[in-house]
């Protein structure tokens, strides 16, 4: 059974930094897309970053480009989201999720077009609050 556990969320001032962790158990992150999503109150959940584990390709959305970085530690089977220059609008619950990168998905999608519905396993989230 796949389990994802996020951590690292906190209250931080604007301009500050946080590093979120997503530790995955039950599978080895060999051929997976791992995404970081966020959901603010009253808003739909959005993907902010994703990574393809077999080749290390990453993608981030425009609103966080240059500020957020996604990375993977294969030994720890964990994925991280380094968040710098945080803004109040980054306040949200952050989730990580995984999707097996199958041959079918590779034909149909790029990692940044993979629909949220294609992600199979989700963590419970960690709260990030950016406020002075």
Coordinates of N, CA and C in Angstrom, one line a residue:
X1 N 0.8 -1.2 0.0 CA 0.0 0.0 0.0 C 0.9 1.2 0.0
X2 N 0.6 2.1 -0.9 CA 1.4 3.4 -1.0 C 0.9 4.4 0.0
X3 N 1.9 4.9 0.7 CA 1.6 6.0 1.7 C 2.5 7.2 1.4
X4 N 2.0 8.3 1.5 CA 2.7 9.6 1.3 C 2.5 10.4 2.6
X5 N 3.6 10.9 3.1 CA 3.5 11.7 4.3 C 4.2 13.0 4.1
X6 N 3.5 14.2 4.1 CA 4.1 15.5 3.9 C 4.5 16.1 5.3
X7 N 5.5 16.9 5.3 CA 5.8 17.6 6.5 C 6.6 18.9 6.1
X8 N 6.8 19.8 7.0 CA 7.5 21.0 6.7 C 6.7 22.3 6.7
X9 N 5.4 22.1 6.7 CA 4.6 23.3 6.6 C 4.7 24.1 7.9
X10 N 4.5 25.4 7.8 CA 4.7 26.3 9.0 C 4.1 27.7 8.7
X11 N 4.1 28.5 9.7 CA 3.8 29.9 9.6 C 5.1 30.7 9.3
X12 N 5.2 31.4 8.2 CA 6.4 32.1 7.8 C 6.0 33.5 7.3
X13 N 7.0 34.5 7.5 CA 6.7 35.8 7.1 C 6.9 35.9 5.6
X14 N 6.3 36.9 4.9 CA 6.5 37.1 3.5 C 8.0 37.3 3.2
X15 N 8.5 36.7 2.1 CA 9.9 36.7 1.8 C 10.7 35.6 2.4
X16 N 10.1 34.8 3.3 CA 10.7 33.7 3.9 C 10.8 32.5 3.1
X17 N 11.3 31.4 3.6 CA 11.5 30.1 2.9 C 11.0 29.0 3.7
X18 N 10.6 27.9 3.1 CA 10.2 26.7 3.7 C 10.7 25.5 2.7
X19 N 10.9 24.4 3.3 CA 11.2 23.2 2.6 C 10.2 22.1 3.0
X20 N 9.3 21.7 2.0 CA 8.4 20.7 2.3 C 9.0 19.3 1.9
X21 N 8.6 18.3 2.7 CA 9.1 17.0 2.4 C 7.9 16.1 2.2
X22 N 8.1 15.1 1.3 CA 7.0 14.1 1.0 C 7.8 12.7 1.0
X23 N 7.6 12.0 2.1 CA 8.2 10.7 2.2 C 7.2 9.6 1.7
X24 N 7.7 8.8 0.8 CA 6.8 7.8 0.1 C 7.2 6.4 0.6
X25 N 6.2 5.6 1.0 CA 6.5 4.2 1.4 C 5.6 3.3 0.6
X26 N 6.0 2.1 0.5 CA 5.1 1.1 -0.2 C 5.5 0.9 -1.6
X27 N 6.2 1.8 -2.2 CA 6.7 1.7 -3.6 C 8.1 2.4 -3.7
X28 N 8.8 2.0 -4.7 CA 10.1 2.7 -5.0 C 9.8 3.6 -6.1
X29 N 10.3 4.9 -5.9 CA 10.0 5.9 -6.9 C 10.9 5.7 -8.1
X30 N 10.6 4.7 -8.9 CA 11.5 4.5 -10.1 C 10.8 5.1 -11.4
X31 N 9.6 4.7 -11.7 CA 9.0 5.3 -12.9 C 7.7 6.0 -12.4
X32 N 7.8 7.1 -11.8 CA 6.6 7.8 -11.3 C 6.7 9.3 -11.7
X33 N 5.5 9.9 -11.7 CA 5.4 11.4 -11.7 C 5.0 11.7 -10.2
X34 N 5.7 12.6 -9.6 CA 5.3 13.0 -8.3 C 5.0 14.5 -8.4
X35 N 3.8 14.9 -7.9 CA 3.4 16.3 -8.0 C 3.2 16.9 -6.6
X36 N 3.4 18.2 -6.5 CA 3.1 19.0 -5.4 C 1.9 19.8 -5.8
X37 N 0.8 19.7 -5.0 CA -0.4 20.5 -5.3 C -0.7 21.4 -4.0
X38 N -1.5 22.4 -4.2 CA -1.9 23.2 -3.1 C -3.4 23.6 -3.3
X39 N -4.0 23.8 -2.1 CA -5.4 24.3 -2.1 C -5.6 25.3 -1.0
X40 N -5.9 26.5 -1.5 CA -6.2 27.6 -0.5 C -7.7 27.6 -0.3
X41 N -8.1 28.2 0.9 CA -9.6 28.2 1.2 C -10.4 28.9 0.1
X42 N -11.4 28.2 -0.4 CA -12.3 28.7 -1.4 C -11.8 28.6 -2.8
X43 N -10.6 28.0 -2.9 CA -10.0 27.8 -4.3 C -10.0 26.3 -4.6
X44 N -9.9 26.0 -5.9 CA -9.7 24.7 -6.4 C -8.2 24.3 -6.1
X45 N -8.0 23.0 -6.0 CA -6.6 22.5 -5.8 C -5.9 22.7 -7.2
X46 N -4.6 23.1 -7.1 CA -3.8 23.3 -8.3 C -2.5 22.7 -8.1
X47 N -1.9 22.2 -9.2 CA -0.6 21.6 -9.2 C 0.4 22.8 -9.3
X48 N 1.4 22.8 -8.5 CA 2.4 23.8 -8.5 C 3.8 23.3 -9.1
X49 N 4.0 22.0 -8.9 CA 5.3 21.4 -9.4 C 5.1 19.9 -9.6
X50 N 5.9 19.4 -10.5 CA 5.9 17.9 -10.7 C 7.3 17.5 -11.2
X51 N 7.5 16.2 -11.0 CA 8.8 15.7 -11.3 C 8.6 14.2 -11.8
X52 N 9.4 13.9 -12.9 CA 9.4 12.5 -13.4 C 10.6 11.8 -12.9
X53 N 10.4 10.8 -12.1 CA 11.5 10.2 -11.3 C 12.6 9.5 -12.1
X54 N 12.2 8.9 -13.3 CA 13.2 8.1 -14.0 C 14.2 8.9 -14.7
X55 N 13.9 10.2 -15.1 CA 14.8 11.0 -15.8 C 15.0 12.3 -15.1
X56 N 14.3 12.6 -14.0 CA 14.5 13.9 -13.3 C 14.0 15.1 -13.9
X57 N 13.1 15.0 -14.9 CA 12.5 16.1 -15.5 C 11.5 16.8 -14.5
X58 N 11.6 18.1 -14.5 CA 10.7 18.8 -13.5 C 9.9 19.9 -14.3
X59 N 8.8 20.3 -13.6 CA 8.0 21.4 -14.2 C 7.4 22.2 -13.0
X60 N 7.3 23.5 -13.1 CA 6.6 24.3 -12.1 C 5.7 25.2 -12.9
X61 N 4.7 25.7 -12.2 CA 3.7 26.6 -12.8 C 4.3 28.0 -12.8
X62 N 3.8 28.9 -13.6 CA 4.4 30.2 -13.8 C 4.4 31.0 -12.5
X63 N 3.3 30.8 -11.7 CA 3.2 31.7 -10.5 C 4.3 31.4 -9.4
X64 N 5.0 30.3 -9.6 CA 6.0 29.9 -8.6 C 7.4 29.8 -9.3
X65 N 7.5 30.0 -10.6 CA 8.7 29.8 -11.3 C 9.8 30.8 -10.8
X66 N 10.9 30.3 -10.5 CA 12.0 31.1 -10.0 C 12.0 31.2 -8.4
X67 N 10.9 30.7 -7.8 CA 10.8 30.7 -6.4 C 10.8 29.3 -5.8
X68 N 10.1 28.4 -6.4 CA 9.9 27.0 -5.9 C 10.8 26.0 -6.8
X69 N 11.3 25.0 -6.1 CA 12.1 24.0 -6.8 C 11.7 22.6 -6.2
X70 N 11.4 21.7 -7.1 CA 11.1 20.3 -6.7 C 12.3 19.5 -7.0
X71 N 12.5 18.5 -6.0 CA 13.7 17.7 -6.1 C 13.3 16.3 -5.5
X72 N 14.2 15.3 -5.8 CA 14.0 14.0 -5.3 C 15.3 13.4 -4.6
X73 N 15.1 12.7 -3.6 CA 16.2 11.9 -3.0 C 15.8 10.4 -3.1
X74 N 16.5 9.8 -4.0 CA 16.2 8.4 -4.3 C 16.5 7.4 -3.1
X75 N 17.5 7.7 -2.4 CA 17.9 6.9 -1.2 C 16.8 7.0 -0.2
X76 N 16.2 8.1 0.0 CA 15.2 8.3 1.1 C 13.8 8.1 0.5
X77 N 13.7 7.9 -0.8 CA 12.4 7.7 -1.4 C 11.5 8.9 -1.1
X78 N 12.0 10.1 -1.2 CA 11.3 11.3 -0.8 C 11.4 12.4 -1.8
X79 N 10.5 13.2 -1.9 CA 10.4 14.4 -2.8 C 10.3 15.6 -2.0
X80 N 10.9 16.7 -2.4 CA 10.9 17.9 -1.7 C 10.4 19.1 -2.5
X81 N 9.9 20.1 -1.8 CA 9.5 21.4 -2.5 C 10.2 22.5 -1.7
X82 N 11.2 23.0 -2.3 CA 11.9 24.2 -1.7 C 11.2 25.4 -2.1
X83 N 10.7 26.2 -1.2 CA 9.9 27.4 -1.5 C 10.6 28.6 -0.9
X84 N 11.0 29.5 -1.8 CA 11.7 30.7 -1.4 C 10.8 32.0 -1.8
X85 N 11.2 33.1 -1.2 CA 10.5 34.3 -1.5 C 9.0 34.2 -1.4
X86 N 8.6 33.6 -0.3 CA 7.1 33.2 -0.1 C 6.3 34.5 -0.1
X87 N 5.1 34.4 -0.6 CA 4.1 35.5 -0.7 C 2.9 35.1 0.1
X88 N 2.1 36.0 0.6 CA 0.8 35.6 1.2 C -0.1 34.8 0.3
X89 N 0.0 35.0 -1.0 CA -0.9 34.2 -1.9 C -0.4 32.7 -2.0
X90 N 0.7 32.4 -1.4 CA 1.2 31.0 -1.4 C 0.6 30.2 -0.2
X91 N -0.2 30.9 0.6 CA -0.8 30.3 1.8 C -1.8 29.2 1.3
X92 N -1.7 28.0 1.7 CA -2.5 26.9 1.3 C -2.1 25.6 2.0
X93 N -2.9 24.6 1.9 CA -2.5 23.3 2.3 C -1.8 22.7 1.1
X94 N -0.6 22.1 1.3 CA 0.2 21.6 0.2 C 0.1 20.0 0.3
X95 N -0.1 19.4 -0.8 CA -0.2 18.0 -0.9 C 0.8 17.4 -1.9
X96 N 1.3 16.2 -1.6 CA 2.0 15.5 -2.7 C 1.2 14.3 -3.1
X97 N 1.5 13.9 -4.4 CA 0.7 12.8 -5.0 C 1.6 12.1 -6.0
X98 N 1.3 10.9 -6.2 CA 2.1 10.1 -7.2 C 1.2 9.5 -8.3
X99 N 1.8 9.3 -9.4 CA 1.2 8.6 -10.5 C 2.3 7.8 -11.2
X100 N 1.9 6.5 -11.4 CA 2.9 5.6 -12.1 C 3.0 6.1 -13.5
X101 N 4.3 6.3 -14.0 CA 4.5 6.8 -15.4 C 4.6 5.6 -16.3
X102 N 3.4 5.3 -16.8 CA 3.2 4.1 -17.7 C 3.5 4.5 -19.1
X103 N 3.7 3.5 -20.0 CA 3.8 3.8 -21.4 C 2.6 4.5 -22.0
X104 N 1.5 4.1 -21.5 CA 0.2 4.8 -22.0 C 0.2 6.3 -21.7
X105 N 0.5 6.6 -20.4 CA 0.5 8.0 -20.0 C 1.6 8.7 -20.7
X106 N 2.7 8.1 -21.0 CA 3.8 8.8 -21.7 C 3.4 9.2 -23.1
X107 N 2.5 8.4 -23.7 CA 2.0 8.7 -25.1 C 1.0 9.8 -25.0
X108 N 0.2 9.8 -24.0 CA -0.9 10.8 -23.9 C -0.6 12.1 -23.3
X109 N 0.4 12.1 -22.4 CA 0.6 13.3 -21.6 C 2.1 13.8 -21.6
X110 N 2.3 15.0 -21.3 CA 3.5 15.5 -20.7 C 3.3 15.5 -19.2
X111 N 4.4 15.6 -18.4 CA 4.2 15.5 -17.0 C 3.4 16.7 -16.5
X112 N 3.5 17.8 -17.2 CA 2.7 19.0 -16.7 C 1.3 19.0 -17.2
X113 N 0.9 18.1 -18.1 CA -0.4 18.0 -18.5 C -1.2 16.8 -17.9
X114 N -0.5 16.0 -17.1 CA -1.1 14.9 -16.5 C -2.2 15.4 -15.6
X115 N -3.5 15.0 -15.8 CA -4.6 15.5 -15.0 C -4.5 15.0 -13.6
X116 N -5.0 15.8 -12.7 CA -5.0 15.5 -11.3 C -5.7 14.2 -11.1
X117 N -6.7 13.8 -11.9 CA -7.4 12.6 -11.7 C -6.5 11.4 -12.0
X118 N -5.4 11.6 -12.6 CA -4.5 10.5 -12.9 C -3.5 10.1 -11.8
X119 N -3.5 11.0 -10.8 CA -2.6 10.7 -9.6 C -3.3 9.7 -8.7
X120 N -2.6 8.7 -8.4 CA -3.3 7.5 -7.7 C -3.2 7.6 -6.2
X121 N -2.2 8.2 -5.7 CA -2.0 8.2 -4.2 C -1.7 9.6 -3.8
X122 N -2.3 10.0 -2.6 CA -2.2 11.3 -2.1 C -1.8 11.3 -0.6
X123 N -1.1 12.3 -0.2 CA -0.9 12.5 1.2 C -2.0 13.3 1.8
X124 N -1.9 13.6 3.1 CA -3.0 14.3 3.8 C -2.7 15.8 3.8
X125 N -1.6 16.2 3.4 CA -1.3 17.7 3.3 C -0.6 18.3 4.5
X126 N 0.0 19.4 4.3 CA 0.7 20.2 5.3 C 0.4 21.6 5.1
X127 N 0.1 22.4 6.1 CA -0.4 23.7 6.0 C 0.8 24.7 5.9
X128 N 0.8 25.6 4.9 CA 1.7 26.6 4.8 C 1.0 28.0 4.9
X129 N 1.4 28.8 5.8 CA 0.8 30.1 6.0 C 1.8 31.2 5.9
X130 N 1.6 32.1 5.0 CA 2.6 33.2 4.8 C 1.9 34.5 5.3
X131 N 2.3 35.0 6.4 CA 1.7 36.2 6.9 C 2.7 36.9 7.9
X132 N 2.5 38.2 7.9 CA 3.3 39.0 8.8 C 2.6 39.2 10.1

